[in-house]
Tab-separated table of C-alpha atoms in Angstrom:
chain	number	residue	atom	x	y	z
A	1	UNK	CA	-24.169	-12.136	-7.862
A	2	UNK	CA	-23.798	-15.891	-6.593
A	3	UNK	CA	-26.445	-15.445	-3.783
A	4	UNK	CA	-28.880	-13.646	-5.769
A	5	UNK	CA	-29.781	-9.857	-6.683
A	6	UNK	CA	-29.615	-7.428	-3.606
A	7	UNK	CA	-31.884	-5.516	-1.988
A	8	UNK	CA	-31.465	-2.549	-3.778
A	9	UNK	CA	-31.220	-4.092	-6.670
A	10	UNK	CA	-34.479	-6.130	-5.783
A	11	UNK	CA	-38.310	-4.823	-6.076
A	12	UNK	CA	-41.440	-6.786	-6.529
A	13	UNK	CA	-43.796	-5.659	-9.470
A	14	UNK	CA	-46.380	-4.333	-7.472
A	15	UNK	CA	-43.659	-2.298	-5.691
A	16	UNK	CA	-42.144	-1.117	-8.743
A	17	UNK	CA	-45.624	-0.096	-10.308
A	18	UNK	CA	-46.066	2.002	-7.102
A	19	UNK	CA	-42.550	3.878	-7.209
A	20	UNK	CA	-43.172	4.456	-11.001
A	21	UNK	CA	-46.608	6.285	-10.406
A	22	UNK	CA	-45.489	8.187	-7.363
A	23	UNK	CA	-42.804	9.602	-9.192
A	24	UNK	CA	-45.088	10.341	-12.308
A	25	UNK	CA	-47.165	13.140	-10.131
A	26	UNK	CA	-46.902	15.671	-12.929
A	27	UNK	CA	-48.979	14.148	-15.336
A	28	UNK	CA	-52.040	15.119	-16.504
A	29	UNK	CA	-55.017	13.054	-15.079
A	30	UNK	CA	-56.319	10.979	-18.136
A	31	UNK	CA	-52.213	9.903	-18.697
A	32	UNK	CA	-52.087	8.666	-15.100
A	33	UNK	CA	-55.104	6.698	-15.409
A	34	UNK	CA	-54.295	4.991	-18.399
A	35	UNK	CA	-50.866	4.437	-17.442
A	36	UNK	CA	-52.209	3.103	-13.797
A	37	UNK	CA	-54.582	0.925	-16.387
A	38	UNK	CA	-51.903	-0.759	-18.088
A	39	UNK	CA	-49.537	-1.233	-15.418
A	40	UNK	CA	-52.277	-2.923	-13.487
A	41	UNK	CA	-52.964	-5.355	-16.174
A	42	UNK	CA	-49.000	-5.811	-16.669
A	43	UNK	CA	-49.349	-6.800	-12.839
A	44	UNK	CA	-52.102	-9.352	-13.473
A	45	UNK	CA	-50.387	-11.112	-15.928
A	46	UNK	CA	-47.423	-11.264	-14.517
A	47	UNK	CA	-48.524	-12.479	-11.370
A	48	UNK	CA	-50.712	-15.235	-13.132
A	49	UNK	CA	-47.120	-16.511	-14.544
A	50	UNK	CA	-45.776	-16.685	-11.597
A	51	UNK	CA	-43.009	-13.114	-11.775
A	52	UNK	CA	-42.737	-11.528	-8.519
A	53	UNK	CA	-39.561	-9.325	-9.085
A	54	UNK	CA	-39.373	-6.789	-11.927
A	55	UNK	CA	-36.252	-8.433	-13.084
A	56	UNK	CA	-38.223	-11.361	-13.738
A	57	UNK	CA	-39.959	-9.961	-16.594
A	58	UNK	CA	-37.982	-10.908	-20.306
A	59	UNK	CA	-38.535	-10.036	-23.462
A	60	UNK	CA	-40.531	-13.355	-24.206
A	61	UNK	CA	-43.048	-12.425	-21.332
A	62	UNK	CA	-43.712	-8.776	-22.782
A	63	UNK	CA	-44.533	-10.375	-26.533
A	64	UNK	CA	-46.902	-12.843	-24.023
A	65	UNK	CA	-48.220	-9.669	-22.672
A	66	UNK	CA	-49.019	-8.226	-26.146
A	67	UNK	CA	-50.596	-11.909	-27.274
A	68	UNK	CA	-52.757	-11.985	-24.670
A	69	UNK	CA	-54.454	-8.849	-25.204
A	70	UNK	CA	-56.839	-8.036	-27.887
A	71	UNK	CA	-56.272	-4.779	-28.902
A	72	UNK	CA	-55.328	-3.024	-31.978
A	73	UNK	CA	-52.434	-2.359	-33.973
A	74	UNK	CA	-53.086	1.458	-32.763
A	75	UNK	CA	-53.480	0.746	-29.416
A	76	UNK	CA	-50.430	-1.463	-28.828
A	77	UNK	CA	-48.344	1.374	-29.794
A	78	UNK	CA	-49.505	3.514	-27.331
A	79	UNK	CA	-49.465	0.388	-24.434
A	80	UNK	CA	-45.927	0.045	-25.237
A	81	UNK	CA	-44.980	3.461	-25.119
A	82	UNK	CA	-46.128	3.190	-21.514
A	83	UNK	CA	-44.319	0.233	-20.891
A	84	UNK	CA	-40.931	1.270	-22.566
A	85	UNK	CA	-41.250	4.388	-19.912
A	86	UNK	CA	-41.749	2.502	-17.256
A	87	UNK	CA	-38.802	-0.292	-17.696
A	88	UNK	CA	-36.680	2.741	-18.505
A	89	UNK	CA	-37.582	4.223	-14.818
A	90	UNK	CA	-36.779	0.474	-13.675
A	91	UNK	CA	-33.784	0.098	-15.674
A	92	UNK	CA	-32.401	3.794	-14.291
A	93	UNK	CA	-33.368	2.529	-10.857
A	94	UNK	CA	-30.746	-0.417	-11.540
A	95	UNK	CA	-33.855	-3.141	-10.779
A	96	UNK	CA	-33.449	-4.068	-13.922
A	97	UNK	CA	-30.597	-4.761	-16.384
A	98	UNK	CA	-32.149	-4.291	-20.024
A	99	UNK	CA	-35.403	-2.106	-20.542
A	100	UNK	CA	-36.655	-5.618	-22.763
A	101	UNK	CA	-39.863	-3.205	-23.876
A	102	UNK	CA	-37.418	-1.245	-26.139
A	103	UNK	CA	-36.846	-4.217	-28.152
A	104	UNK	CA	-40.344	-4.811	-29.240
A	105	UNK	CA	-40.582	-3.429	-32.330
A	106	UNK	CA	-43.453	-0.615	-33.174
A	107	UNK	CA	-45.442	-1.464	-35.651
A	108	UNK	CA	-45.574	-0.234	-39.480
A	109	UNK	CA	-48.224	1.193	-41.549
A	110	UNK	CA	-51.200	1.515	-39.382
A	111	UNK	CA	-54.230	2.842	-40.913
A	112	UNK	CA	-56.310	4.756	-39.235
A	113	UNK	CA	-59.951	3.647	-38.415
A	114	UNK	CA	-62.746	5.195	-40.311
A	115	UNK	CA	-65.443	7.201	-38.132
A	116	UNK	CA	-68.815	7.695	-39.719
A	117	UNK	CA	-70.212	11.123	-39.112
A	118	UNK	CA	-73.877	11.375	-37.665
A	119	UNK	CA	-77.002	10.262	-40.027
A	120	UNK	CA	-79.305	13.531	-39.979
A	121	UNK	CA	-81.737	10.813	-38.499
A	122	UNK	CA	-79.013	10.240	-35.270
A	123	UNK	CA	-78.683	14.078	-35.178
A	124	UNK	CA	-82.592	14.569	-34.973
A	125	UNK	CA	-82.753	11.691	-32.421
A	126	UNK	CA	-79.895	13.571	-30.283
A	127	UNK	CA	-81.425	16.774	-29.835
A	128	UNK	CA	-84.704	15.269	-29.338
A	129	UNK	CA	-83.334	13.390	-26.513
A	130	UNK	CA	-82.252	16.748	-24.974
A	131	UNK	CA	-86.025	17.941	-24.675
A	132	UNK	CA	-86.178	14.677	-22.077
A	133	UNK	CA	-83.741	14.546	-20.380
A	134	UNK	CA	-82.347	16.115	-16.976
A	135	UNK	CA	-84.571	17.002	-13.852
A	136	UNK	CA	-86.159	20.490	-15.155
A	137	UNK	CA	-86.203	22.959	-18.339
A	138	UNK	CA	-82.945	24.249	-17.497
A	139	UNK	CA	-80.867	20.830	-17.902
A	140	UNK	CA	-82.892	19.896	-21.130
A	141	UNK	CA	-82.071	23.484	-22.396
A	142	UNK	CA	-78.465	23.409	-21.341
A	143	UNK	CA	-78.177	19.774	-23.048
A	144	UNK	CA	-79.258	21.011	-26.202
A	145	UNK	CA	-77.091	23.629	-26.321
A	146	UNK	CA	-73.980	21.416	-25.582
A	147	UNK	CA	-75.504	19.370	-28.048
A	148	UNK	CA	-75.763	22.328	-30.951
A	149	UNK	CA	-72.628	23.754	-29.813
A	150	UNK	CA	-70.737	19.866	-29.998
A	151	UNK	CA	-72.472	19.670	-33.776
A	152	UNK	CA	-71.685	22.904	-35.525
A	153	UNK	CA	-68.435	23.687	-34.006
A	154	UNK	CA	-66.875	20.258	-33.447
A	155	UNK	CA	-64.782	21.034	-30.329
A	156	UNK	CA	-64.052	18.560	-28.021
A	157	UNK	CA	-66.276	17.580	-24.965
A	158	UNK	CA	-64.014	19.193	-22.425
A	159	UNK	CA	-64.120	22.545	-24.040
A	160	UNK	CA	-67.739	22.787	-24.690
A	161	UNK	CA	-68.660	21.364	-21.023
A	162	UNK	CA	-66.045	24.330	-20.061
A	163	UNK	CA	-67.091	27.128	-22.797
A	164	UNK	CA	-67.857	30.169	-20.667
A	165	UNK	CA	-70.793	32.796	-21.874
A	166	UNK	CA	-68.157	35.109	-22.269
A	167	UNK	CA	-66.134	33.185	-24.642
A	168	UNK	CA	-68.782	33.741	-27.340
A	169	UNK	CA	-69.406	37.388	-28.881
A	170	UNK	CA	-70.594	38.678	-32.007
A	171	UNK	CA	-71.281	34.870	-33.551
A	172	UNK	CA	-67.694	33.982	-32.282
A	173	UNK	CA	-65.918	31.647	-30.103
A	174	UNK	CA	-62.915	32.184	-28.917
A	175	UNK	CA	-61.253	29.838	-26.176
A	176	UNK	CA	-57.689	27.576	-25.150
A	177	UNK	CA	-58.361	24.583	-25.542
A	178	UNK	CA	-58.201	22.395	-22.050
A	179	UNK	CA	-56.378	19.224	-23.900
A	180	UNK	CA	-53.309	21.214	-25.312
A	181	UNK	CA	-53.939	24.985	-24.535
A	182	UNK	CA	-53.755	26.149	-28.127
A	183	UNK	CA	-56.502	29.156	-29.355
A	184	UNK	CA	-59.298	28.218	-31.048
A	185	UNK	CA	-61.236	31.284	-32.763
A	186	UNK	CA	-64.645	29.312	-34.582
């Protein structure tokens, strides 16, 4: 268009970012903050180059994006996940042309990072922290349960904050698990 792109073909970035998240409702809390996370920083740097529409945005300021962050091969993959589904919502809301995320290529081989299990010094140290603690006897004894209960049956956080007297019986635990509902019998 001679004149320039029209208004319903026009949104700022900060308006765009908005649309995106109120039509992502369904999501589970931790996705919505770390897509609000990245988004947000996608706003910063674009408005430090100067983009106010979201058709501003080209492929050479994405790979800017990605330069200017210091983040791992592991965690760029998930980052641009986010933003491939959020040009795509731009792109089907016609504010953009070309979702320019989707050409960014993934990258290859990634290794996973290494995690060190607990000394049996940092074990000793953590459940003698428990006995210290809290406000009273009943937070110190909770916390070293949670603690036990994190150590010898290596469920997530969630579920042992969550885990339910009722849940254990005859030396067993049996619960869903609150990240992806699947049963867990330890």
């Amino acid at each position: 268009v001679e004149a320039g792109r029209c208004e319903r073909h026009l949104r700022s970035i900060p308006a765009a970012i908005a649309s995106y998240h109120d039509a992502k409702q369904d999501l589970a809390h931790e996705t919505k903050q770390r897509q609000r996370r990245i988004l947000a920083l996608l706003e910063q740097f674009t408005a430090a180059r100067g983009l106010e529409a979201v058709h501003e945005i080209g492929l050479e300021d994405l790979t800017a994006f990605r330069a200017s962050r210091n983040i791992g091969a592991g965690t760029w993959v998930k980052e641009l996940e986010i933003l491939r589904q959020f040009f795509g919502y731009c792109e089907d809301a016609e504010w953009i042309v070309k979702n320019w995320a989707q050409k960014i290529p993934t990258p290859r081989n990634i290794q996973p990072s290494t995690r060190e299990p607990y000394e049996p010094n940092d074990v000793t140290r953590i459940i003698a922290a428990c006995d210290v603690i809290g406000r009273g006897p009943y937070e110190r004894l909770r916390a070293r349960a949670m603690a036990l209960t994190l150590r010898y049956t290596a469920l997530r956080i969630s579920d042992v904050a969550l885990l339910e007297k009722n849940r254990v019986r005859h030396c067993e635990i049996f619960l869903r698990t609150a990240k992806n509902g699947k049963p867990v019998k330890l």
